[in-house]
Amino acid sequence: MTELLEQAIAQLKTLPADEQDAIAARLLAEMEDEQTWKAQFECTTDEQWDRIAEMVRQEIAAGDITPLAEVFPSQPK
């Protein structure tokens, strides 16, 4: 176990049981979601990635995008 995770668990132990359970539930859900995404990425074929890339190119060409600078104004252009 990493030092950071040990620190987090030590802090969690100081919380009431209901708060510990709420945080644990969120953490477990996050881990499950991460496993789902990982499995989906691992199963994606090169052909599927190529189709996704082409869809993005078409959206860019059609102007159907929002520039990141508009979404995150503090980001460099």
Short mmCIF file of N, CA and C in Angstrom, two decimals, residues 1-10:
data_model
loop_
_atom_site.label_atom_id
_atom_site.label_comp_id
_atom_site.label_asym_id
_atom_site.label_seq_id
_atom_site.Cartn_x
_atom_site.Cartn_y
_atom_site.Cartn_z
N MET A 1 0.86 -1.17 0.00
CA MET A 1 0.00 0.00 0.00
C MET A 1 0.90 1.23 0.00
N THR A 2 0.51 2.22 -0.78
CA THR A 2 1.33 3.43 -0.86
C THR A 2 1.15 4.27 0.41
N GLU A 3 2.13 5.14 0.61
CA GLU A 3 2.07 6.03 1.76
C GLU A 3 0.87 6.96 1.68
N LEU A 4 0.58 7.45 0.49
CA LEU A 4 -0.56 8.36 0.32
C LEU A 4 -1.87 7.66 0.66
N LEU A 5 -2.02 6.42 0.20
CA LEU A 5 -3.24 5.68 0.51
C LEU A 5 -3.34 5.40 2.01
N GLU A 6 -2.22 5.10 2.64
CA GLU A 6 -2.22 4.90 4.09
C GLU A 6 -2.65 6.16 4.83
N GLN A 7 -2.20 7.32 4.34
CA GLN A 7 -2.60 8.60 4.95
C GLN A 7 -4.11 8.82 4.80
N ALA A 8 -4.62 8.52 3.62
CA ALA A 8 -6.04 8.69 3.37
C ALA A 8 -6.86 7.78 4.27
N ILE A 9 -6.44 6.54 4.41
CA ILE A 9 -7.16 5.60 5.26
C ILE A 9 -7.09 6.03 6.72
N ALA A 10 -5.95 6.53 7.14
CA ALA A 10 -5.82 7.01 8.52
C ALA A 10 -6.81 8.14 8.79
#
